[in-house]
C-alpha cells in the first residue's frame, strides 16, 4: 500500500494544499515527504520532510493493488475534465481509477 495525505500549508494570505508521501503517524501529527512542488510556499520544495496536524489534512489517498482509494480532490479535478483530457490524465497515472467516486475499499 502507498498512503498519501494532502495538507494545507500557509503562505501569507494563501493556503496551499500539497500531497505528502511516506506518511507516518505518531499519535498527534503526520510526518512525511512533500511530493508537490509549491507555488506559494517559498520555504518548502518537493522532497522536504514535513509535519501536519490532523486539522491541516484536506484529503487522503491510498494506492492498493494499483487502484486509487480516496483521492477526493483528484477525482473532483478529473471529473471536470473533458473526456479526451480525462483519458490523457488517466494515462499519466501510475495507478488505476476504477470509479468516478472515491472508493473506500477495493472492488
CSV table of C-alpha atoms in Angstrom, one decimal:
chain,number,residue,atom,x,y,z
A,1,UNK,CA,0.0,0.0,0.0
A,2,UNK,CA,1.1,3.5,-0.8
A,3,UNK,CA,-0.6,6.1,1.5
A,4,UNK,CA,-0.6,9.9,1.0
A,5,UNK,CA,-2.2,12.8,2.7
A,6,UNK,CA,-2.9,16.3,1.3
A,7,UNK,CA,-2.3,19.1,3.7
A,8,UNK,CA,-2.7,22.8,3.8
A,9,UNK,CA,0.4,24.9,4.2
A,10,UNK,CA,0.2,28.6,5.0
A,11,UNK,CA,1.9,31.1,2.7
A,12,UNK,CA,0.9,34.7,3.6
A,13,UNK,CA,-2.7,35.1,2.7
A,14,UNK,CA,-2.8,31.7,0.8
A,15,UNK,CA,-3.2,28.2,2.0
A,16,UNK,CA,-1.5,25.8,-0.5
A,17,UNK,CA,-2.7,22.2,-0.4
A,18,UNK,CA,0.0,19.7,-1.3
A,19,UNK,CA,0.5,16.0,-1.3
A,20,UNK,CA,2.7,14.3,1.3
A,21,UNK,CA,4.0,10.7,0.8
A,22,UNK,CA,5.9,8.2,3.0
A,23,UNK,CA,3.3,9.1,5.7
A,24,UNK,CA,3.7,8.1,9.3
A,25,UNK,CA,1.5,8.9,12.4
A,26,UNK,CA,3.0,9.4,15.8
A,27,UNK,CA,-0.4,9.8,17.7
A,28,UNK,CA,-0.6,13.5,17.2
A,29,UNK,CA,1.0,14.5,13.9
A,30,UNK,CA,1.5,13.1,10.4
A,31,UNK,CA,5.1,13.1,9.1
A,32,UNK,CA,6.2,12.5,5.6
A,33,UNK,CA,7.9,13.8,2.5
A,34,UNK,CA,6.4,16.6,0.4
A,35,UNK,CA,5.6,15.4,-3.1
A,36,UNK,CA,4.2,18.5,-4.6
A,37,UNK,CA,6.2,21.5,-5.9
A,38,UNK,CA,4.9,24.6,-4.0
A,39,UNK,CA,3.8,27.6,-5.9
A,40,UNK,CA,3.4,30.0,-3.0
A,41,UNK,CA,5.1,28.4,0.0
A,42,UNK,CA,8.7,29.6,-0.6
A,43,UNK,CA,10.4,27.8,2.3
A,44,UNK,CA,9.5,24.3,1.0
A,45,UNK,CA,10.2,22.2,-2.0
A,46,UNK,CA,9.4,18.7,-3.2
A,47,UNK,CA,11.4,16.1,-1.2
A,48,UNK,CA,11.4,18.1,2.0
A,49,UNK,CA,10.3,16.4,5.2
A,50,UNK,CA,7.1,18.0,6.6
A,51,UNK,CA,4.7,17.6,9.5
A,52,UNK,CA,1.0,18.1,9.6
A,53,UNK,CA,-1.5,18.4,12.4
A,54,UNK,CA,-4.8,16.5,11.8
A,55,UNK,CA,-6.7,19.7,11.2
A,56,UNK,CA,-4.3,20.6,8.3
A,57,UNK,CA,-5.3,17.4,6.3
A,58,UNK,CA,-7.6,18.1,3.4
A,59,UNK,CA,-7.6,14.8,1.6
A,60,UNK,CA,-6.0,11.3,1.6
A,61,UNK,CA,-5.4,8.6,-0.8
A,62,UNK,CA,-4.0,5.1,-0.7
A,63,UNK,CA,-2.8,3.1,-3.7
A,64,UNK,CA,-3.6,-0.6,-3.1
A,65,UNK,CA,-3.1,-3.2,-5.8
A,66,UNK,CA,-2.6,-0.3,-8.3
A,67,UNK,CA,-6.1,1.1,-7.5
A,68,UNK,CA,-6.8,4.5,-6.1
A,69,UNK,CA,-8.7,4.6,-2.8
A,70,UNK,CA,-9.8,8.0,-1.5
A,71,UNK,CA,-8.3,10.9,-3.5
A,72,UNK,CA,-11.4,13.1,-3.3
A,73,UNK,CA,-9.8,16.2,-4.7
A,74,UNK,CA,-8.0,14.3,-7.5
A,75,UNK,CA,-11.4,12.8,-8.5
A,76,UNK,CA,-13.1,16.2,-8.5
A,77,UNK,CA,-10.4,17.8,-10.7
A,78,UNK,CA,-10.7,14.7,-13.0
A,79,UNK,CA,-14.5,14.9,-13.1
A,80,UNK,CA,-14.3,18.5,-14.5
A,81,UNK,CA,-12.1,17.4,-17.5
A,82,UNK,CA,-13.4,16.7,-21.0
A,83,UNK,CA,-13.5,13.0,-21.9
A,84,UNK,CA,-10.3,13.4,-24.0
A,85,UNK,CA,-8.5,15.3,-21.3
A,86,UNK,CA,-9.6,12.8,-18.7
A,87,UNK,CA,-8.3,9.9,-20.8
A,88,UNK,CA,-5.0,11.8,-21.2
A,89,UNK,CA,-4.8,12.4,-17.4
A,90,UNK,CA,-5.5,8.8,-16.6
A,91,UNK,CA,-2.7,7.8,-19.0
A,92,UNK,CA,-0.2,9.7,-16.8
A,93,UNK,CA,-1.1,7.9,-13.6
A,94,UNK,CA,0.9,5.0,-12.1
A,95,UNK,CA,-2.4,3.6,-10.8
A,96,UNK,CA,-5.9,2.9,-12.0
A,97,UNK,CA,-9.1,4.9,-11.2
A,98,UNK,CA,-11.9,2.4,-11.3
A,99,UNK,CA,-14.7,4.7,-10.2
A,100,UNK,CA,-15.7,8.3,-10.6
A,101,UNK,CA,-16.5,8.4,-6.9
A,102,UNK,CA,-13.9,7.8,-4.1
A,103,UNK,CA,-13.6,4.1,-3.2
A,104,UNK,CA,-13.1,3.3,0.5
A,105,UNK,CA,-12.2,-0.4,-0.2
A,106,UNK,CA,-11.1,-2.4,-3.2
A,107,UNK,CA,-13.8,-3.7,-5.5
